[in-house]
mmCIF file of C-alpha atoms in Angstrom:
data_model
loop_
_atom_site.group_PDB
_atom_site.id
_atom_site.type_symbol
_atom_site.label_atom_id
_atom_site.label_comp_id
_atom_site.label_asym_id
_atom_site.label_seq_id
_atom_site.Cartn_x
_atom_site.Cartn_y
_atom_site.Cartn_z
ATOM 1 C CA MET A 1 0.000 0.000 0.000
ATOM 2 C CA GLU A 2 1.374 3.399 -1.004
ATOM 3 C CA PRO A 3 1.966 6.005 1.704
ATOM 4 C CA GLY A 4 -0.487 8.344 -0.030
ATOM 5 C CA ASN A 5 -3.338 5.974 0.706
ATOM 6 C CA LEU A 6 -2.674 6.028 4.441
ATOM 7 C CA THR A 7 -4.051 8.559 6.884
ATOM 8 C CA ARG A 8 -3.511 9.584 10.477
ATOM 9 C CA VAL A 9 -6.999 9.094 11.859
ATOM 10 C CA SER A 10 -8.706 11.385 14.339
ATOM 11 C CA GLU A 11 -11.838 9.319 14.934
ATOM 12 C CA PHE A 12 -13.628 6.010 14.315
ATOM 13 C CA LEU A 13 -17.282 5.122 13.825
ATOM 14 C CA LEU A 14 -18.780 2.532 16.202
ATOM 15 C CA LEU A 15 -21.599 0.844 14.276
ATOM 16 C CA GLY A 16 -23.049 -0.875 17.358
ATOM 17 C CA PHE A 17 -25.852 -3.429 17.057
ATOM 18 C CA SER A 18 -28.442 -2.062 14.649
ATOM 19 C CA GLU A 19 -28.890 0.717 12.132
ATOM 20 C CA GLY A 20 -32.646 0.939 12.800
ATOM 21 C CA ARG A 21 -33.621 4.072 14.721
ATOM 22 C CA LYS A 22 -36.719 2.393 16.187
ATOM 23 C CA LEU A 23 -34.583 -0.187 17.987
ATOM 24 C CA GLN A 24 -32.259 2.359 19.593
ATOM 25 C CA PRO A 25 -34.532 3.218 22.598
ATOM 26 C CA LEU A 26 -34.990 -0.508 23.285
ATOM 27 C CA ILE A 27 -31.226 -1.126 23.139
ATOM 28 C CA PHE A 28 -30.601 1.923 25.340
ATOM 29 C CA GLY A 29 -33.093 0.792 27.994
ATOM 30 C CA LEU A 30 -31.841 -2.794 27.965
ATOM 31 C CA PHE A 31 -28.184 -1.902 28.382
ATOM 32 C CA LEU A 32 -28.835 0.849 30.911
ATOM 33 C CA SER A 33 -30.757 -1.596 33.112
ATOM 34 C CA MET A 34 -28.063 -4.285 32.721
ATOM 35 C CA TYR A 35 -25.341 -1.765 33.572
ATOM 36 C CA LEU A 36 -27.149 -0.511 36.682
ATOM 37 C CA ILE A 37 -27.795 -4.077 37.873
ATOM 38 C CA THR A 38 -24.110 -4.886 37.339
ATOM 39 C CA VAL A 39 -22.866 -1.845 39.257
ATOM 40 C CA PHE A 40 -25.288 -2.064 42.188
ATOM 41 C CA GLY A 41 -25.062 -5.850 42.445
ATOM 42 C CA ASN A 42 -21.282 -5.860 42.600
ATOM 43 C CA LEU A 43 -21.218 -2.850 44.934
ATOM 44 C CA LEU A 44 -23.542 -4.692 47.319
ATOM 45 C CA LEU A 45 -21.196 -7.668 47.243
ATOM 46 C CA ILE A 46 -18.208 -5.435 48.064
ATOM 47 C CA LEU A 47 -20.131 -3.743 50.905
ATOM 48 C CA ALA A 48 -21.238 -7.104 52.306
ATOM 49 C CA VAL A 49 -17.665 -8.422 52.362
ATOM 50 C CA SER A 50 -16.133 -5.259 53.805
ATOM 51 C CA SER A 51 -18.799 -4.738 56.506
ATOM 52 C CA ASP A 52 -18.855 -8.300 57.899
ATOM 53 C CA SER A 53 -15.769 -9.413 59.831
ATOM 54 C CA HIS A 54 -16.733 -13.073 59.277
ATOM 55 C CA LEU A 55 -16.092 -12.541 55.545
ATOM 56 C CA HIS A 56 -12.567 -11.192 56.000
ATOM 57 C CA THR A 57 -11.063 -14.372 54.551
ATOM 58 C CA PRO A 58 -8.967 -14.978 51.404
ATOM 59 C CA MET A 59 -11.917 -16.328 49.394
ATOM 60 C CA TYR A 60 -14.085 -13.250 50.001
ATOM 61 C CA PHE A 61 -11.116 -10.899 49.602
ATOM 62 C CA PHE A 62 -10.648 -12.229 46.053
ATOM 63 C CA LEU A 63 -14.411 -12.114 45.469
ATOM 64 C CA ALA A 64 -14.525 -8.420 46.423
ATOM 65 C CA ASN A 65 -11.647 -7.742 44.027
ATOM 66 C CA LEU A 66 -13.489 -9.612 41.265
ATOM 67 C CA SER A 67 -16.605 -7.495 41.874
ATOM 68 C CA PHE A 68 -14.547 -4.282 41.674
ATOM 69 C CA VAL A 69 -12.933 -5.437 38.412
ATOM 70 C CA ASP A 70 -16.352 -6.354 36.956
ATOM 71 C CA ILE A 71 -17.672 -2.856 37.673
ATOM 72 C CA CYS A 72 -14.655 -1.313 35.948
ATOM 73 C CA PHE A 73 -14.846 -3.837 33.086
ATOM 74 C CA THR A 74 -18.406 -2.883 32.108
ATOM 75 C CA SER A 75 -17.746 0.824 32.756
ATOM 76 C CA THR A 76 -15.115 0.927 30.002
ATOM 77 C CA THR A 77 -17.668 0.176 27.261
ATOM 78 C CA ILE A 78 -21.328 0.602 28.248
ATOM 79 C CA PRO A 79 -21.417 4.320 29.274
ATOM 80 C CA LYS A 80 -19.834 5.345 25.948
ATOM 81 C CA MET A 81 -22.307 3.195 24.013
ATOM 82 C CA LEU A 82 -25.250 4.674 25.949
ATOM 83 C CA MET A 83 -23.979 8.200 25.313
ATOM 84 C CA ASN A 84 -23.654 7.489 21.575
ATOM 85 C CA ILE A 85 -27.237 6.200 21.425
ATOM 86 C CA GLN A 86 -28.547 9.190 23.419
ATOM 87 C CA THR A 87 -26.720 11.781 21.281
ATOM 88 C CA GLU A 88 -27.300 9.804 18.049
ATOM 89 C CA ARG A 89 -23.581 9.995 17.289
ATOM 90 C CA LYS A 90 -21.410 6.949 16.646
ATOM 91 C CA VAL A 91 -18.086 8.748 16.712
ATOM 92 C CA ILE A 92 -15.224 7.924 19.075
ATOM 93 C CA THR A 93 -11.966 9.842 18.836
ATOM 94 C CA TYR A 94 -8.684 8.063 18.150
ATOM 95 C CA VAL A 95 -7.358 8.878 21.643
ATOM 96 C CA ASP A 96 -10.582 7.720 23.314
ATOM 97 C CA CYS A 97 -10.543 4.533 21.255
ATOM 98 C CA ILE A 98 -6.989 3.656 22.325
ATOM 99 C CA THR A 99 -7.827 4.540 25.944
ATOM 100 C CA GLN A 100 -10.957 2.380 25.901
ATOM 101 C CA MET A 101 -9.003 -0.471 24.332
ATOM 102 C CA TYR A 102 -6.319 -0.211 27.021
ATOM 103 C CA PHE A 103 -8.727 -0.357 29.962
ATOM 104 C CA PHE A 104 -10.858 -3.064 28.348
ATOM 105 C CA LEU A 105 -7.809 -5.319 27.921
ATOM 106 C CA LEU A 106 -6.615 -4.412 31.425
ATOM 107 C CA PHE A 107 -9.818 -5.433 33.197
ATOM 108 C CA ALA A 108 -10.408 -8.452 30.945
ATOM 109 C CA GLY A 109 -6.939 -9.672 31.934
ATOM 110 C CA LEU A 110 -7.642 -9.011 35.600
ATOM 111 C CA ASP A 111 -10.847 -11.051 35.358
ATOM 112 C CA ASN A 112 -8.831 -13.983 34.034
ATOM 113 C CA TYR A 113 -6.091 -13.778 36.636
ATOM 114 C CA ILE A 114 -8.380 -13.255 39.635
ATOM 115 C CA LEU A 115 -10.535 -16.214 38.600
ATOM 116 C CA THR A 116 -7.320 -18.261 38.449
ATOM 117 C CA VAL A 117 -6.231 -17.046 41.885
ATOM 118 C CA MET A 118 -9.666 -17.959 43.259
ATOM 119 C CA ALA A 119 -9.302 -21.470 41.819
ATOM 120 C CA TYR A 120 -5.899 -21.766 43.526
ATOM 121 C CA ASP A 121 -7.505 -20.589 46.775
ATOM 122 C CA ARG A 122 -10.209 -23.289 46.534
ATOM 123 C CA PHE A 123 -7.533 -25.879 45.698
ATOM 124 C CA LEU A 124 -5.618 -25.086 48.882
ATOM 125 C CA ALA A 125 -8.779 -24.933 51.023
ATOM 126 C CA ILE A 126 -9.999 -28.368 49.916
ATOM 127 C CA CYS A 127 -6.806 -30.277 49.175
ATOM 128 C CA HIS A 128 -4.611 -28.812 51.954
ATOM 129 C CA PRO A 129 -7.045 -27.603 54.655
ATOM 130 C CA LEU A 130 -4.548 -27.907 57.533
ATOM 131 C CA HIS A 131 -2.052 -25.586 55.865
ATOM 132 C CA TYR A 132 -4.595 -23.314 54.171
ATOM 133 C CA MET A 133 -4.490 -20.331 56.551
ATOM 134 C CA ILE A 134 -0.700 -20.566 56.836
ATOM 135 C CA ILE A 135 -0.182 -20.483 53.058
ATOM 136 C CA MET A 136 -2.972 -18.033 52.191
ATOM 137 C CA ASN A 137 -1.866 -15.329 54.594
ATOM 138 C CA PRO A 138 -2.766 -11.648 53.978
ATOM 139 C CA ARG A 139 0.684 -10.943 52.509
ATOM 140 C CA LEU A 140 0.334 -13.672 49.845
ATOM 141 C CA CYS A 141 -3.249 -12.624 49.044
ATOM 142 C CA GLY A 142 -2.152 -9.045 48.461
ATOM 143 C CA LEU A 143 0.841 -10.196 46.424
ATOM 144 C CA LEU A 144 -1.319 -12.384 44.159
ATOM 145 C CA VAL A 145 -3.686 -9.488 43.425
ATOM 146 C CA LEU A 146 -0.750 -7.121 42.865
ATOM 147 C CA MET A 147 0.880 -9.552 40.409
ATOM 148 C CA SER A 148 -2.437 -9.855 38.575
ATOM 149 C CA TRP A 149 -2.546 -6.065 38.189
ATOM 150 C CA ILE A 150 1.067 -5.845 37.006
ATOM 151 C CA MET A 151 0.695 -8.592 34.393
ATOM 152 C CA SER A 152 -2.574 -7.134 33.090
ATOM 153 C CA ILE A 153 -1.125 -3.605 32.892
ATOM 154 C CA LEU A 154 1.931 -4.807 30.962
ATOM 155 C CA HIS A 155 -0.170 -6.887 28.579
ATOM 156 C CA SER A 156 -2.670 -4.116 27.766
ATOM 157 C CA LEU A 157 0.144 -1.572 27.419
ATOM 158 C CA LEU A 158 1.995 -3.796 24.945
ATOM 159 C CA GLN A 159 -1.124 -4.391 22.855
ATOM 160 C CA CYS A 160 -1.970 -0.670 22.682
ATOM 161 C CA LEU A 161 1.599 0.314 21.792
ATOM 162 C CA MET A 162 1.439 -2.152 18.909
ATOM 163 C CA VAL A 163 -1.770 -0.492 17.653
ATOM 164 C CA LEU A 164 -0.222 2.990 17.898
ATOM 165 C CA ARG A 165 2.365 2.088 15.255
ATOM 166 C CA LEU A 166 -0.320 1.338 12.639
ATOM 167 C CA SER A 167 -1.566 3.598 9.878
ATOM 168 C CA PHE A 168 -5.201 3.432 8.795
ATOM 169 C CA CYS A 169 -7.138 3.672 5.551
ATOM 170 C CA THR A 170 -10.151 5.845 4.831
ATOM 171 C CA VAL A 171 -12.674 3.177 5.915
ATOM 172 C CA LEU A 172 -12.872 3.654 9.693
ATOM 173 C CA GLU A 173 -16.096 1.850 10.624
ATOM 174 C CA ILE A 174 -15.880 -0.608 13.545
ATOM 175 C CA PRO A 175 -18.746 -3.178 13.520
ATOM 176 C CA HIS A 176 -18.887 -3.227 17.308
ATOM 177 C CA PHE A 177 -20.164 -1.172 20.256
ATOM 178 C CA PHE A 178 -16.618 -0.556 21.562
ATOM 179 C CA CYS A 179 -13.054 -0.407 20.249
ATOM 180 C CA GLU A 180 -12.281 -4.114 20.109
ATOM 181 C CA ILE A 181 -8.605 -4.581 19.300
ATOM 182 C CA LYS A 182 -9.067 -7.175 16.560
ATOM 183 C CA GLN A 183 -11.598 -4.997 14.724
ATOM 184 C CA VAL A 184 -9.331 -1.936 14.959
ATOM 185 C CA VAL A 185 -6.280 -3.822 13.641
ATOM 186 C CA GLN A 186 -8.321 -5.075 10.667
ATOM 187 C CA LEU A 187 -8.879 -1.452 9.605
ATOM 188 C CA ALA A 188 -5.124 -0.795 9.269
ATOM 189 C CA CYS A 189 -3.480 -0.372 5.871
ATOM 190 C CA SER A 190 0.054 -0.965 7.174
ATOM 191 C CA ASP A 191 1.504 -4.399 7.892
ATOM 192 C CA THR A 192 -0.288 -6.079 10.808
ATOM 193 C CA PHE A 193 1.653 -9.356 10.958
ATOM 194 C CA LEU A 194 3.491 -8.374 14.156
ATOM 195 C CA ASN A 195 0.223 -7.193 15.710
ATOM 196 C CA HIS A 196 -1.404 -10.566 15.085
ATOM 197 C CA VAL A 197 1.604 -12.390 16.544
ATOM 198 C CA VAL A 198 1.434 -10.267 19.716
ATOM 199 C CA MET A 199 -2.366 -10.661 19.902
ATOM 200 C CA TYR A 200 -2.207 -14.465 19.668
ATOM 201 C CA PHE A 201 0.646 -14.568 22.169
ATOM 202 C CA GLY A 202 -1.383 -12.379 24.530
ATOM 203 C CA ALA A 203 -4.466 -14.567 24.052
ATOM 204 C CA GLY A 204 -2.408 -17.620 24.989
ATOM 205 C CA LEU A 205 -0.886 -15.859 27.984
ATOM 206 C CA LEU A 206 -4.191 -14.363 29.118
ATOM 207 C CA GLY A 207 -6.501 -17.243 28.257
ATOM 208 C CA GLY A 208 -4.516 -20.452 27.907
ATOM 209 C CA GLY A 209 -2.294 -20.032 30.977
ATOM 210 C CA PRO A 210 -5.036 -19.150 33.493
ATOM 211 C CA LEU A 211 -7.400 -21.755 32.023
ATOM 212 C CA ALA A 212 -4.751 -24.457 32.385
ATOM 213 C CA GLY A 213 -4.226 -23.411 36.015
ATOM 214 C CA ILE A 214 -7.971 -23.506 36.697
ATOM 215 C CA LEU A 215 -8.374 -26.946 35.079
ATOM 216 C CA TYR A 216 -5.430 -28.311 37.057
ATOM 217 C CA SER A 217 -6.813 -26.910 40.330
ATOM 218 C CA TYR A 218 -10.259 -28.378 39.760
ATOM 219 C CA SER A 219 -8.899 -31.757 38.687
ATOM 220 C CA LYS A 220 -7.161 -31.936 42.081
ATOM 221 C CA ILE A 221 -10.281 -30.637 43.855
ATOM 222 C CA VAL A 222 -12.511 -33.280 42.230
ATOM 223 C CA SER A 223 -10.075 -36.085 43.075
ATOM 224 C CA SER A 224 -9.929 -34.879 46.698
ATOM 225 C CA ILE A 225 -13.723 -34.677 46.963
ATOM 226 C CA LEU A 226 -14.119 -38.198 45.583
ATOM 227 C CA ARG A 227 -11.823 -39.507 48.303
ATOM 228 C CA ILE A 228 -14.111 -38.118 51.041
ATOM 229 C CA SER A 229 -16.069 -41.003 52.551
ATOM 230 C CA SER A 230 -19.247 -39.273 53.783
ATOM 231 C CA ALA A 231 -21.853 -37.862 51.391
ATOM 232 C CA GLN A 232 -22.307 -34.804 53.635
ATOM 233 C CA GLY A 233 -18.570 -34.107 53.510
ATOM 234 C CA LYS A 234 -18.583 -34.368 49.709
ATOM 235 C CA TYR A 235 -21.519 -31.980 49.430
ATOM 236 C CA LYS A 236 -19.943 -29.430 51.771
ATOM 237 C CA ALA A 237 -16.609 -29.531 49.912
ATOM 238 C CA PHE A 238 -18.282 -29.220 46.508
ATOM 239 C CA SER A 239 -20.634 -26.407 47.583
ATOM 240 C CA THR A 240 -17.686 -24.172 48.510
ATOM 241 C CA SER A 241 -16.424 -24.339 44.909
ATOM 242 C CA ALA A 242 -19.704 -24.600 42.960
ATOM 243 C CA SER A 243 -20.248 -20.830 42.647
ATOM 244 C CA HIS A 244 -16.717 -20.171 41.422
ATOM 245 C CA LEU A 245 -16.924 -23.073 38.976
ATOM 246 C CA SER A 246 -20.195 -21.649 37.603
ATOM 247 C CA VAL A 247 -18.632 -18.211 37.067
ATOM 248 C CA VAL A 248 -15.523 -19.715 35.420
ATOM 249 C CA SER A 249 -17.676 -21.847 33.099
ATOM 250 C CA LEU A 250 -19.841 -18.844 32.167
ATOM 251 C CA PHE A 251 -16.834 -16.597 31.501
ATOM 252 C CA TYR A 252 -14.795 -19.031 29.414
ATOM 253 C CA CYS A 253 -17.745 -20.558 27.532
ATOM 254 C CA THR A 254 -19.015 -17.131 26.464
ATOM 255 C CA SER A 255 -15.479 -16.030 25.532
ATOM 256 C CA LEU A 256 -15.098 -19.176 23.416
ATOM 257 C CA GLY A 257 -18.460 -18.460 21.810
ATOM 258 C CA VAL A 258 -17.306 -14.943 20.869
ATOM 259 C CA TYR A 259 -14.078 -16.338 19.388
ATOM 260 C CA LEU A 260 -15.930 -18.937 17.298
ATOM 261 C CA SER A 261 -18.519 -16.408 16.096
ATOM 262 C CA SER A 262 -15.769 -14.006 14.989
ATOM 263 C CA ALA A 263 -13.986 -16.818 13.122
ATOM 264 C CA THR A 264 -17.035 -17.634 10.971
ATOM 265 C CA PRO A 265 -18.294 -15.411 8.127
ATOM 266 C CA GLN A 266 -21.485 -13.863 9.505
ATOM 267 C CA SER A 267 -23.128 -10.450 9.573
ATOM 268 C CA SER A 268 -21.092 -7.477 10.762
ATOM 269 C CA HIS A 269 -23.133 -7.164 13.971
ATOM 270 C CA SER A 270 -22.902 -10.841 15.032
ATOM 271 C CA GLY A 271 -19.576 -10.384 16.856
ATOM 272 C CA ALA A 272 -20.936 -7.413 18.803
ATOM 273 C CA THR A 273 -24.058 -9.349 19.793
ATOM 274 C CA ALA A 274 -22.055 -12.398 20.880
ATOM 275 C CA SER A 275 -19.587 -10.331 22.919
ATOM 276 C CA VAL A 276 -22.439 -8.995 25.082
ATOM 277 C CA MET A 277 -22.409 -12.321 26.937
ATOM 278 C CA TYR A 278 -18.939 -11.939 28.458
ATOM 279 C CA THR A 279 -18.656 -8.138 28.512
ATOM 280 C CA VAL A 280 -22.043 -7.409 30.121
ATOM 281 C CA ALA A 281 -23.982 -10.546 31.049
ATOM 282 C CA THR A 282 -21.205 -12.316 32.974
ATOM 283 C CA PRO A 283 -20.340 -9.349 35.278
ATOM 284 C CA MET A 284 -24.070 -8.804 35.843
ATOM 285 C CA LEU A 285 -24.725 -12.446 36.822
ATOM 286 C CA ASN A 286 -21.661 -12.895 39.052
ATOM 287 C CA PRO A 287 -23.185 -11.292 42.204
ATOM 288 C CA PHE A 288 -26.318 -13.433 41.844
ATOM 289 C CA ILE A 289 -24.319 -16.636 41.377
ATOM 290 C CA TYR A 290 -22.182 -15.955 44.458
ATOM 291 C CA SER A 291 -25.006 -14.756 46.700
ATOM 292 C CA LEU A 292 -27.910 -17.077 45.906
ATOM 293 C CA ARG A 293 -26.224 -20.239 47.211
ATOM 294 C CA ASN A 294 -23.915 -18.616 49.745
ATOM 295 C CA LYS A 295 -25.325 -18.427 53.279
ATOM 296 C CA ASP A 296 -22.477 -16.177 54.487
ATOM 297 C CA ILE A 297 -23.172 -13.559 51.807
ATOM 298 C CA LYS A 298 -26.931 -13.714 52.495
ATOM 299 C CA ARG A 299 -26.310 -13.234 56.207
ATOM 300 C CA ALA A 300 -24.001 -10.297 55.581
ATOM 301 C CA LEU A 301 -26.544 -8.625 53.285
ATOM 302 C CA LYS A 302 -29.279 -9.084 55.895
ATOM 303 C CA ARG A 303 -27.057 -7.496 58.518
ATOM 304 C CA LEU A 304 -26.337 -4.646 56.138
ATOM 305 C CA PHE A 305 -29.933 -3.878 55.169
ATOM 306 C CA GLY A 306 -32.030 -6.205 57.283
ATOM 307 C CA LYS A 307 -34.100 -6.417 60.385
ATOM 308 C CA GLU A 308 -31.241 -6.036 62.854
ATOM 309 C CA THR A 309 -30.603 -2.429 61.815
ATOM 310 C CA ILE A 310 -34.305 -1.524 61.846
ATOM 311 C CA LYS A 311 -34.873 -3.189 65.198
ATOM 312 C CA GLY A 312 -31.885 -1.408 66.709
ATOM 313 C CA ALA A 313 -33.164 1.948 65.491
ATOM 314 C CA ILE A 314 -36.633 1.302 66.950
ATOM 315 C CA VAL A 315 -35.237 0.253 70.345
ATOM 316 C CA LEU A 316 -32.981 3.317 70.428
ATOM 317 C CA GLY A 317 -35.928 5.569 69.572
ATOM 318 C CA LEU A 318 -38.080 4.054 72.348
ATOM 319 C CA LYS A 319 -35.305 4.562 74.905
ATOM 320 C CA LYS A 320 -35.006 8.231 73.969
ATOM 321 C CA CYS A 321 -38.780 8.693 74.272
ATOM 322 C CA THR A 322 -38.869 7.192 77.766
#
């Protein structure tokens, strides 16, 4: 491609889900409600963990971090999409696009690593219960989260620096509701071979490595549970990991679905529709998955907003009256 055909872009067009104007209010309402449920649900989970001293354990420390990351993950894409629908503009500037791409990759990587750390935590709790609290001390918990942040920051920084070296053609339409790195690279007129190498390496590092760690942890967990003699002991051991296993399955299955849908020749909006599952639906469902079957979380939420607080206020009011 000749240099004259290349341009230094100032903005991209995010095509979103549908061109039909009649569907825009429906899409706006749907995603606004999903975003609010995601934010408030995960905030409630963080408040429940932080307010209840019984939940100040490694498992709930990692869960609170996952909830924080999920809030940030959805906040990198949905508010911009909602603003574009409201203003009827599909434009995103080049700087905003790179910034959105950076934070999306950052929090997607953190999701992967924290889910892996949580699997390691469950592995130690079930397979090595006598040494669990010695190994999973506060220092190691903090170090694992810090390492997750460092690796995610370095990965997203590398990917964005690789995009910055590209030159783009005149066609600057992204068939997505956010600046997805693969879609942006496909718009480039300059050589993208190195970008694809780095992207596939990053996908292996971000997806393959953590997934292998999770599978190894759960293979050991299952073998340990099967060795438990009593049915009650098996149920108790499995119930402590069931919620995390559900979230892991949801996250990786939807991510795989997005990958397969992008690999097949379909309509331009199919990738955007498929990606909703892991970018919006998974963070929204996580608080429900962890709280519905978890008695400790339910108890903490009741203490936070339940009858104990109301009863205490009534008793205090009666004392002041008398």
